[in-house]
Amino acid sequence: MFLSGFLIVLVLVLVYLLIIIFFPILREPQVQMKNQEEERVAPENREEIVYEIGEERVHGWFYLPKERKTTVPCIILSHGFGGTKDALLERYALRFNEAGYAALTYDYRHFGTSEGKPRQLYMASKQEEDLRGAVDYARKRKEVDCKKIVLWGTSASGGYGLVLAAENPTIAGVIAQCPALDKNIDGRVVLEREGWRFFLKLFVHAQRDRGRGRLGLSPHYIPIVGRPGETAMLTAVGAYEGYQDILLNSPTFQNRVCAQVLLTGRGENPSDFAVHVHCPTLILACEKDILVSMEAVEKVKKSMGDHCRVKTYPIEHFDIYQGENFDNAVQDMLEFIAEIV
C-alpha cells in the first residue's frame, strides 16, 4: 500500500518535471510592442538617486522646484503593473514641480534600471518595500519637509499608499489614480470577462516558472499585456493600445513578467487597510474602467468615511493618462495637495 502510494507520487512529480518545467512545447508567449530605444534629454531639475533595500539598489529620479525659500512637500510616485519610471511618471513629477513641490520617482527592484534578479519579477510585497525605502530616502533630504510626504500611485500601485499610510500615520496624504484596491473584487471581474480557460492557461505558465525557479533555472516569462485572445496577464479590450501609448517614450520597459506572478504576486489587499488610514486620501476613478472595479472604490470610501474623497471621470482606464483627461486629473490632484500640505 505504501509502495503504491509512493509510486503514484513519484509519477506525479515526474509528470510535473517533464511536462510543466522541461517540456519544450510550452514556450514563452510573445507579444511585441514598440518603444523608444534612446533616452530623452533629462530636465535640468532632475537628479539621479540611489537607495538600498537590503543588498539591492533602487534607482530613481528626484525633482526639486527651481525656486524655493524653505523645505517643500514631496510627492512620491509609483507606477503601475510592469511600468518603469521613464514611461509615464516624469510628466506628473514636472507638473508637481511647477506647483512648488518636490517629486520622487523610482523603478521597482527587478524592473527598469533598479537591481534585482530574476529580472521582471513582480511581487507586490517587495514593491511596497521599495516604496517604504523611497519614503525613508525623501525624509532624509534636507530640501524636503519630512512631515509633508504624499504617496501617489496609479493602477496596480494605486493601493500601495493605503497600505503604507495605515502603518505610518506620519504620511500626509494619499493619491490613488484608477487604482486596484481589492484583489478579490478585481479578480472576479477578470474571471467574468475572461473565463476559467484564461486562468488555467496562465496557471500552467506560472507553475513552469515557479518550478524552474526552485531548480535554479532561468525564468519563464509571459507578456504583461496583449490583445484579446492572446496569452498575457492583461488582455482586456484597449489594454494593449493603452500600454502602447504610455510606453512609446520608454527605453527600459519590457513587455514580459515572470509567469509566477499569478501565484506569488498578490501581496496584501489594500482595501483591508483602508479602515486604518486616517490621512486625507484622494481616489481618482474612471467610471468606464474594465481593468479595476468601481465596487472596490466604493468599499474603500465606505471604510474611510470623511478621510477619503472620490473624484470620478466618465472615461476608460487609460484615458486618464492622455490629453485633456490628464490635465483635468492633475488639476484635481494639485487642488487636493494644496489643501493638505
JSON list of C-alpha atoms in Angstrom, two decimals, residues 138-139 144-149:
[
{"chain": "A", "resi": 138, "resn": "ALA", "atom": "CA", "xyz": [12.80, 61.53, 0.84]},
{"chain": "A", "resi": 139, "resn": "ARG", "atom": "CA", "xyz": [12.65, 62.20, 4.58]},
{"chain": "A", "resi": 144, "resn": "VAL", "atom": "CA", "xyz": [12.05, 68.14, 1.96]},
{"chain": "A", "resi": 145, "resn": "ASP", "atom": "CA", "xyz": [9.59, 68.83, 4.76]},
{"chain": "A", "resi": 146, "resn": "CYS", "atom": "CA", "xyz": [9.54, 65.35, 6.28]},
{"chain": "A", "resi": 147, "resn": "LYS", "atom": "CA", "xyz": [6.04, 65.90, 7.69]},
{"chain": "A", "resi": 148, "resn": "LYS", "atom": "CA", "xyz": [4.58, 66.56, 4.25]},
{"chain": "A", "resi": 149, "resn": "ILE", "atom": "CA", "xyz": [5.09, 63.35, 2.27]}
]
